[in-house]
CSV table of C-alpha atoms in Angstrom, one decimal:
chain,number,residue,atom,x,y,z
A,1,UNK,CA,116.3,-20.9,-82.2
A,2,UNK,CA,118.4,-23.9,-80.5
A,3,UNK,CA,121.7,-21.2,-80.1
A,4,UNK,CA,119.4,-18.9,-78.6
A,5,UNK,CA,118.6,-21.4,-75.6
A,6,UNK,CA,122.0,-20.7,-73.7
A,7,UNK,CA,121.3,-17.0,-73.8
A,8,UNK,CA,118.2,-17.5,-72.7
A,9,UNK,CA,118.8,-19.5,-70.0
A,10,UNK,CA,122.2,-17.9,-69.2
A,11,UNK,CA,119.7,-14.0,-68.7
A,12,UNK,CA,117.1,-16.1,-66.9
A,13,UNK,CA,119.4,-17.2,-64.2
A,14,UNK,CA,121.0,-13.2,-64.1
A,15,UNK,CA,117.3,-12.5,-63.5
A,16,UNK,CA,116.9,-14.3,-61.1
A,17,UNK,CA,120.2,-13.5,-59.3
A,18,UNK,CA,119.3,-9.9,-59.4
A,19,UNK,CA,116.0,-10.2,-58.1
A,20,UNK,CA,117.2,-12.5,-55.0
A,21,UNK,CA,119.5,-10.0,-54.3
A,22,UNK,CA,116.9,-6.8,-54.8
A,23,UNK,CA,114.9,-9.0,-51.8
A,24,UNK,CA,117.8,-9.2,-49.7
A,25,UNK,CA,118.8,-5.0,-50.0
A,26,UNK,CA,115.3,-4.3,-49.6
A,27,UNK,CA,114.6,-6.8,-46.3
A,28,UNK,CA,117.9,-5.3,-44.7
A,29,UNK,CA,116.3,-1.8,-44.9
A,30,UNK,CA,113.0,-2.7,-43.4
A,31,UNK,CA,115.1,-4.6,-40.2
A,32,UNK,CA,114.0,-1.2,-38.4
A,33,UNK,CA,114.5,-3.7,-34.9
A,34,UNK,CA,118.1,-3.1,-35.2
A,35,UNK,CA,117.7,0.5,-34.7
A,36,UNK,CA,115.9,0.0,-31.4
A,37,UNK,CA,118.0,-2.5,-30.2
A,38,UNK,CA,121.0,0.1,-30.7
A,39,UNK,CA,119.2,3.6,-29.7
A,40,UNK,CA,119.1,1.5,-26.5
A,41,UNK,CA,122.6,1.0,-26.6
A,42,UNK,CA,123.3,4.8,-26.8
A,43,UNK,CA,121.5,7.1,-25.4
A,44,UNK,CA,123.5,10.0,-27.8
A,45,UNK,CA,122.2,8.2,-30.8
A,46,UNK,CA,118.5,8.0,-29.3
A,47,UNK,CA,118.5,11.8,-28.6
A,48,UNK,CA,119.6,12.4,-32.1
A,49,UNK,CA,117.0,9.9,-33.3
A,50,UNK,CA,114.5,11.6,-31.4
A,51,UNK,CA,115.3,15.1,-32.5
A,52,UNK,CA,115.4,13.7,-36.2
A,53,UNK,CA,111.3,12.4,-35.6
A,54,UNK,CA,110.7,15.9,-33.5
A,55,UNK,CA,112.1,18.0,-36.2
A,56,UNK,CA,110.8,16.6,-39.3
A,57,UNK,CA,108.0,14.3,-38.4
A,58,UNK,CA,106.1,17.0,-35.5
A,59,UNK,CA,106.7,20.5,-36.8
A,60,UNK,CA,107.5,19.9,-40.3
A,61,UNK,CA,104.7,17.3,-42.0
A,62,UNK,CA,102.5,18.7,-38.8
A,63,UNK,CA,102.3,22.1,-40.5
A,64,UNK,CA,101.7,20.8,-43.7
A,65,UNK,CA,98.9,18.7,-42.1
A,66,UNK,CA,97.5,22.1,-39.9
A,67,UNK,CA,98.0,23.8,-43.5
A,68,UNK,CA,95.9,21.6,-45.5
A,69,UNK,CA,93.2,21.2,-42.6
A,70,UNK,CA,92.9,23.9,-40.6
A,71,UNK,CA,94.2,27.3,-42.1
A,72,UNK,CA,93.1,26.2,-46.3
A,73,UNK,CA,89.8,25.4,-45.1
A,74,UNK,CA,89.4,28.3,-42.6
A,75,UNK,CA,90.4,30.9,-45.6
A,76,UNK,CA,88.0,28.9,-47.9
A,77,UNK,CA,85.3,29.6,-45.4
A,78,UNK,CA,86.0,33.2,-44.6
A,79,UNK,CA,86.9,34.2,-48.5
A,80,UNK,CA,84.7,31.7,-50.3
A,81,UNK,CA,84.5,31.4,-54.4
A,82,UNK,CA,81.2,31.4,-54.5
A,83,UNK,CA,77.7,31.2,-52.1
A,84,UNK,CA,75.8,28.0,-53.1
A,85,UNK,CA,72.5,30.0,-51.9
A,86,UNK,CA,73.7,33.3,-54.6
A,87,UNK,CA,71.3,32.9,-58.3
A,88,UNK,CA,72.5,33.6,-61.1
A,89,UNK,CA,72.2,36.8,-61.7
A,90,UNK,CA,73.4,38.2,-58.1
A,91,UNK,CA,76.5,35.8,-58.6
A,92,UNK,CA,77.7,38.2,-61.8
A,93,UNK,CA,77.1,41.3,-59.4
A,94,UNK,CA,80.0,39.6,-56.9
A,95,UNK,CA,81.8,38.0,-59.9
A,96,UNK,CA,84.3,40.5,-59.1
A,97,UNK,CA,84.6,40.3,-55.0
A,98,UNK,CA,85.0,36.5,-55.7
A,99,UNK,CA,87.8,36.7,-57.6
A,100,UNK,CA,89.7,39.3,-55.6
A,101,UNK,CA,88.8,36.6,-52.3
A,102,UNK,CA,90.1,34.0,-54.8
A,103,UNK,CA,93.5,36.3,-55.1
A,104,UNK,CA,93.5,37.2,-51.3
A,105,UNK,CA,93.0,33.6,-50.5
A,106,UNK,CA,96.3,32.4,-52.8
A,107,UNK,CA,98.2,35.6,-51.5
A,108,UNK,CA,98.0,34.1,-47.6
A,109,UNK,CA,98.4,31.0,-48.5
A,110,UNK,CA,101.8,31.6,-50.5
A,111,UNK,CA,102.8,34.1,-47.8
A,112,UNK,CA,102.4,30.9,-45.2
A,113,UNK,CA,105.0,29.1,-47.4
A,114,UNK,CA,107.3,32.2,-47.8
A,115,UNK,CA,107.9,32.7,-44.4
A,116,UNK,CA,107.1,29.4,-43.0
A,117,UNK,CA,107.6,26.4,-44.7
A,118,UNK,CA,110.4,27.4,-46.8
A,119,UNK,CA,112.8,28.8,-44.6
A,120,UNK,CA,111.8,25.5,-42.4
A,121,UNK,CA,112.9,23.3,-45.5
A,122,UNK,CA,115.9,25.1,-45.5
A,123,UNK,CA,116.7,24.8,-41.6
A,124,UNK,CA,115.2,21.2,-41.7
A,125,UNK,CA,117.6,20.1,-43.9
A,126,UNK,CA,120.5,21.8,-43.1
A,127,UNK,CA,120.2,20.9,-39.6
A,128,UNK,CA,119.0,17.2,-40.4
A,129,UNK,CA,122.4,16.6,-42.0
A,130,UNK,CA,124.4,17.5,-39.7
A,131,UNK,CA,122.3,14.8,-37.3
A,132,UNK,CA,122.7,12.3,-39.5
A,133,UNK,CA,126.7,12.1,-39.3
A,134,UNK,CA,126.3,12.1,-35.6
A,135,UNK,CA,123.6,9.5,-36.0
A,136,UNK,CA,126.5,7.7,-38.0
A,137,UNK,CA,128.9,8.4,-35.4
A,138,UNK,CA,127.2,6.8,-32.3
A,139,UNK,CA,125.6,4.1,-34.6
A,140,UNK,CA,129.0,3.1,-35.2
A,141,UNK,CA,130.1,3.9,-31.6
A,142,UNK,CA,127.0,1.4,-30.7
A,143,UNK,CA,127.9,-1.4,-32.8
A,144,UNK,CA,131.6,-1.2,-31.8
A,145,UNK,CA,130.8,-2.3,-27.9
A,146,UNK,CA,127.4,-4.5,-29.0
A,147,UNK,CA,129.0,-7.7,-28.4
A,148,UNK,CA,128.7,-9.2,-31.6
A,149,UNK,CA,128.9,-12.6,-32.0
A,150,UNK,CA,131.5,-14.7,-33.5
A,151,UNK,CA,130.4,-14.9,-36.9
A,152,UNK,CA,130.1,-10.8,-36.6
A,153,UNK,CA,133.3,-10.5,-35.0
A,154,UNK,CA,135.2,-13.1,-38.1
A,155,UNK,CA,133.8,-10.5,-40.4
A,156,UNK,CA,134.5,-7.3,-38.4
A,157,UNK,CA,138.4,-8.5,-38.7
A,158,UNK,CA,138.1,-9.7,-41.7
A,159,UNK,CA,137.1,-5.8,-43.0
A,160,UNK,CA,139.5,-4.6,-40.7
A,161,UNK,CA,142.4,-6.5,-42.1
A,162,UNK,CA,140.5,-5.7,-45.7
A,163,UNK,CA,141.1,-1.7,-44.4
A,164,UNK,CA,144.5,-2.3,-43.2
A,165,UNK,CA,145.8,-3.2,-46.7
A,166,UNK,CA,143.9,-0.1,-48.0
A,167,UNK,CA,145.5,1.9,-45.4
A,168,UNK,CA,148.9,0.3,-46.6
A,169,UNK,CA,148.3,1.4,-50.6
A,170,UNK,CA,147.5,4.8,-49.3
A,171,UNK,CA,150.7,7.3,-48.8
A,172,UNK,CA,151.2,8.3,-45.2
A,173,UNK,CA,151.2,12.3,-44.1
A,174,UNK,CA,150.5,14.9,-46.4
A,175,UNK,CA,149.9,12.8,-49.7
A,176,UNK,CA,147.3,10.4,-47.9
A,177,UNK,CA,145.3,13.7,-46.9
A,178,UNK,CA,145.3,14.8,-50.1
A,179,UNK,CA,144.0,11.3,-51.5
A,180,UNK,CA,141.6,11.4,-49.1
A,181,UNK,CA,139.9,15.1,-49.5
A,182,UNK,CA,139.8,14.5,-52.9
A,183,UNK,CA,138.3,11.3,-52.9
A,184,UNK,CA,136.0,13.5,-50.6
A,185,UNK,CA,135.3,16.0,-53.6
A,186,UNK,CA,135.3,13.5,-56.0
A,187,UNK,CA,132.7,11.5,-54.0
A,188,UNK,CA,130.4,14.6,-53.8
A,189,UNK,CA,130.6,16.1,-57.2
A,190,UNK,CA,129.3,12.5,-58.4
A,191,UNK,CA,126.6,12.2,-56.3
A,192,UNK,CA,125.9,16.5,-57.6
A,193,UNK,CA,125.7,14.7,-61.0
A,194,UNK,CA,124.3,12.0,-60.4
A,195,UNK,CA,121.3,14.2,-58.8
A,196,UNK,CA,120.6,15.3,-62.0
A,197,UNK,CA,120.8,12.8,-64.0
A,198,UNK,CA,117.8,11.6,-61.9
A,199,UNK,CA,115.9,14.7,-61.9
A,200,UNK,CA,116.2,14.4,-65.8
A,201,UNK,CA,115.3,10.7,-66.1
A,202,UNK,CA,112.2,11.7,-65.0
A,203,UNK,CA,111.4,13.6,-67.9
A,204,UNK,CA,112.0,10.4,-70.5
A,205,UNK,CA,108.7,9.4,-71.8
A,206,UNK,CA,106.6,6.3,-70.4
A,207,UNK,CA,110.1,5.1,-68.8
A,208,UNK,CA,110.7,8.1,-66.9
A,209,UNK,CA,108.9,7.2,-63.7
A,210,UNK,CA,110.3,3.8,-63.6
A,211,UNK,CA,113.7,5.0,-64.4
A,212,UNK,CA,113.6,7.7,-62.0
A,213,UNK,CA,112.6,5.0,-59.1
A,214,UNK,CA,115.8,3.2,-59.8
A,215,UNK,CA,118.0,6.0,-59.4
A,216,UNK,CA,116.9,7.5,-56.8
A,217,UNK,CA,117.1,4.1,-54.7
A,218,UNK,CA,120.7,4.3,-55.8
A,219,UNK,CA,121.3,7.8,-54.6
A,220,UNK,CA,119.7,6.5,-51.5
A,221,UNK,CA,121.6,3.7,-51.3
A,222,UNK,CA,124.9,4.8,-51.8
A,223,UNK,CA,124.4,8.4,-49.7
A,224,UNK,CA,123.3,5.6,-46.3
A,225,UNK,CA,126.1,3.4,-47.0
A,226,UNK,CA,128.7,6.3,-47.4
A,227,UNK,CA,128.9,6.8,-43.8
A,228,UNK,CA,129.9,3.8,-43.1
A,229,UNK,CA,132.3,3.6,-45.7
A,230,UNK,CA,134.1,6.8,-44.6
A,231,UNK,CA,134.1,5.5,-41.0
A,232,UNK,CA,135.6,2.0,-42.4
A,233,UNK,CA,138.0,4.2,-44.3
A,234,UNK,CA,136.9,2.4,-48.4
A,235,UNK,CA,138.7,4.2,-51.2
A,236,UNK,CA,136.4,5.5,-53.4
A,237,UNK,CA,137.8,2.8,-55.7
A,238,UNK,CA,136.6,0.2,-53.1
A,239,UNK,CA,133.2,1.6,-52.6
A,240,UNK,CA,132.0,1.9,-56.4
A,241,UNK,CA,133.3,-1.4,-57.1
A,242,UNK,CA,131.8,-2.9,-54.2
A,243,UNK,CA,128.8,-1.2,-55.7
A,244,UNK,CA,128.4,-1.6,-59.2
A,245,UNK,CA,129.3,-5.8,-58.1
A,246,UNK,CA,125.7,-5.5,-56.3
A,247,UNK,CA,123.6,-2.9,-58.0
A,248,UNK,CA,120.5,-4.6,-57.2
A,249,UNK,CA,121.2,-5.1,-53.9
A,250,UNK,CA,121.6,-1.6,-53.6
A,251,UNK,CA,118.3,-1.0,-55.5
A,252,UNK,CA,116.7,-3.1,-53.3
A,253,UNK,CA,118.3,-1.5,-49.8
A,254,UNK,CA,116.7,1.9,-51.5
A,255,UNK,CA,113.6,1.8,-52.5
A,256,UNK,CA,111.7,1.5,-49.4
A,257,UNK,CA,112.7,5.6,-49.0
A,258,UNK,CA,111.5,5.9,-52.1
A,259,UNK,CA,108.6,4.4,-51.9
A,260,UNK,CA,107.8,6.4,-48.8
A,261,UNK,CA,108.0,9.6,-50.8
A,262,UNK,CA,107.2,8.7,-54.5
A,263,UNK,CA,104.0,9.3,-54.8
A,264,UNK,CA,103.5,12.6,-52.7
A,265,UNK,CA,104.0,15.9,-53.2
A,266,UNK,CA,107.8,17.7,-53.3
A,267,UNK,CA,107.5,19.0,-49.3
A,268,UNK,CA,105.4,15.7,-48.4
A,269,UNK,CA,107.9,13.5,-49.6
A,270,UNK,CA,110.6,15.4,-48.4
A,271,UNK,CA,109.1,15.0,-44.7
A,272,UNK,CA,108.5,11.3,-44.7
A,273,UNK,CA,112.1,10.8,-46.7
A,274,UNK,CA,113.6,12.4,-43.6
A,275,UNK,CA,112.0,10.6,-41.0
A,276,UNK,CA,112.7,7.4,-42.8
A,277,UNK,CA,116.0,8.1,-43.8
A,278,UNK,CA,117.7,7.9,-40.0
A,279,UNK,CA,116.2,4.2,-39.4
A,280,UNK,CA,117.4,3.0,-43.1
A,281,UNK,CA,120.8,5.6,-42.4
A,282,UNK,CA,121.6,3.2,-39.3
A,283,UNK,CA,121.0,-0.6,-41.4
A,284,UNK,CA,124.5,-0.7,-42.8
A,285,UNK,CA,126.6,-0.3,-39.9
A,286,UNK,CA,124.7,-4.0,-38.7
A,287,UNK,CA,124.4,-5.1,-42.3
A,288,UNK,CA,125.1,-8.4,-42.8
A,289,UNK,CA,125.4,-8.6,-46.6
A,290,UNK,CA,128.6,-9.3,-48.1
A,291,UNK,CA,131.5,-7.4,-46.5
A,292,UNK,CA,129.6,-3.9,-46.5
């Protein structure tokens, strides 16, 4: 038992480690201040912000909340199952008009999400991603003329003399291009897998959920920081080193989007991710972590 003490001791302190640094990803995702403080910097990035709320936070989750209070109830009230005040014997008679009001009932309702909410979840997201690159844009734009202070600007240079000897590794004209769109395609196709290896993980027995949490605060993680990577101009190289070095921190900067959207419904979720995801989208281009 006394050789086992080092070990012991030795995955204690990695414990620990991890979990200081899960604290620190998941406080720099909640400092929602900084987004403020640079929407007031740009006014670009506080339209975009704006529209972001508008889009996904007004029309979308408020037609899932007219939906499930206004127009479910009204149908259950005009095409009821049953009448409380109907015996027995009368309710068998109208067994059969129930039912087809039960049918009728589900019919409108699935129409509503044919022709509404789906094709909204498709514009919604289409669109949404499009704002976030130019939320990335002017978020970047913003911190580059906020004044930073010293200690911001030591490790601004620092990253940019970092970048320079990237830059310098990387072939000039058309090879450099090349590297970079297929760093591009490589980047994508392992976030593409790496989607469903989540989606699976969820399947795993009594681990699943848990397992599924994690991964998905990666995904998170990694799709926010991205942007600023590609602005910063990180080899893919760069990036998953820098990453797999602080997986918890990343598991940490992750989960509060997760959180937000775990325990709802597919649509639900996918309306409270999105109106999350711009604040927590903007935290790495003022993160003050490491050199990300």
């Amino acid at each position: 038992m006394e050789h086992m003490k080092p070990l012991i001791e030795a995955l204690r302190t990695k414990l620990k480690q991890a979990l200081i640094l899960w604290a620190e990803g998941f406080r720099e995702a909640c400092c929602l201040h900084r987004v403020i403080v640079l929407c007031r910097r740009s006014k670009k990035l506080m339209i975009r912000t704006g529209q972001c709320f508008l889009l996904n936070g007004f029309i979308f989750l408020g037609s899932l909340f007219v939906l499930n209070s206004v127009v479910i109830p009204t149908l259950q009230w005009i095409l009821p199952d049953h009448y409380s005040q109907t015996n027995c014997e009368a309710m068998s008679e109208f067994h059969g008009v129930f039912k087809f009001y039960s049918f009728l009932r589900g019919f409108l309702i699935q129409l509503f999400y044919v022709f509404w909410f789906y094709p909204l979840y498709v514009f919604s997201f289409i669109l949404s991603n499009l704002w976030y690159n130019d939320i990335a844009t002017h978020g970047f734009a913003a911190m580059g003329r906020s004044g930073p202070s010293t200690v911001e600007s030591s490790k601004q240079n620092d990253t940019l003399t970092s970048d320079s000897k990237v830059h310098a590794a990387r072939p000039a004209g058309l090879g450099g291009i090349m590297i970079g769109i297929g760093e591009q395609v490589y980047s994508l196709l392992l976030l593409t897998f790496f989607f469903f290896e989540v989606y699976a993980a969820g399947f795993i027995p009594y681990v699943g959920k848990a397992l599924n949490f994690v991964l998905l605060s990666w995904m998170y993680a990694y799709y926010c920081f991205e942007y600023k990577w590609n602005f910063t101009e990180w080899g893919l190289e760069k990036r998953l080193d820098f990453f797999e070095t602080n997986w918890a921190f990343f598991a940490g900067f992750g989960s509060p989007c997760v959180l937000a959207i775990f325990f709802f419904s597919p649509l639900v979720g996918y309306g409270f991710m999105a109106v999350l995801f711009p604040l927590v989208h903007l935290g790495p281009f003022s993160c003050s972590f490491g050199d990300c």
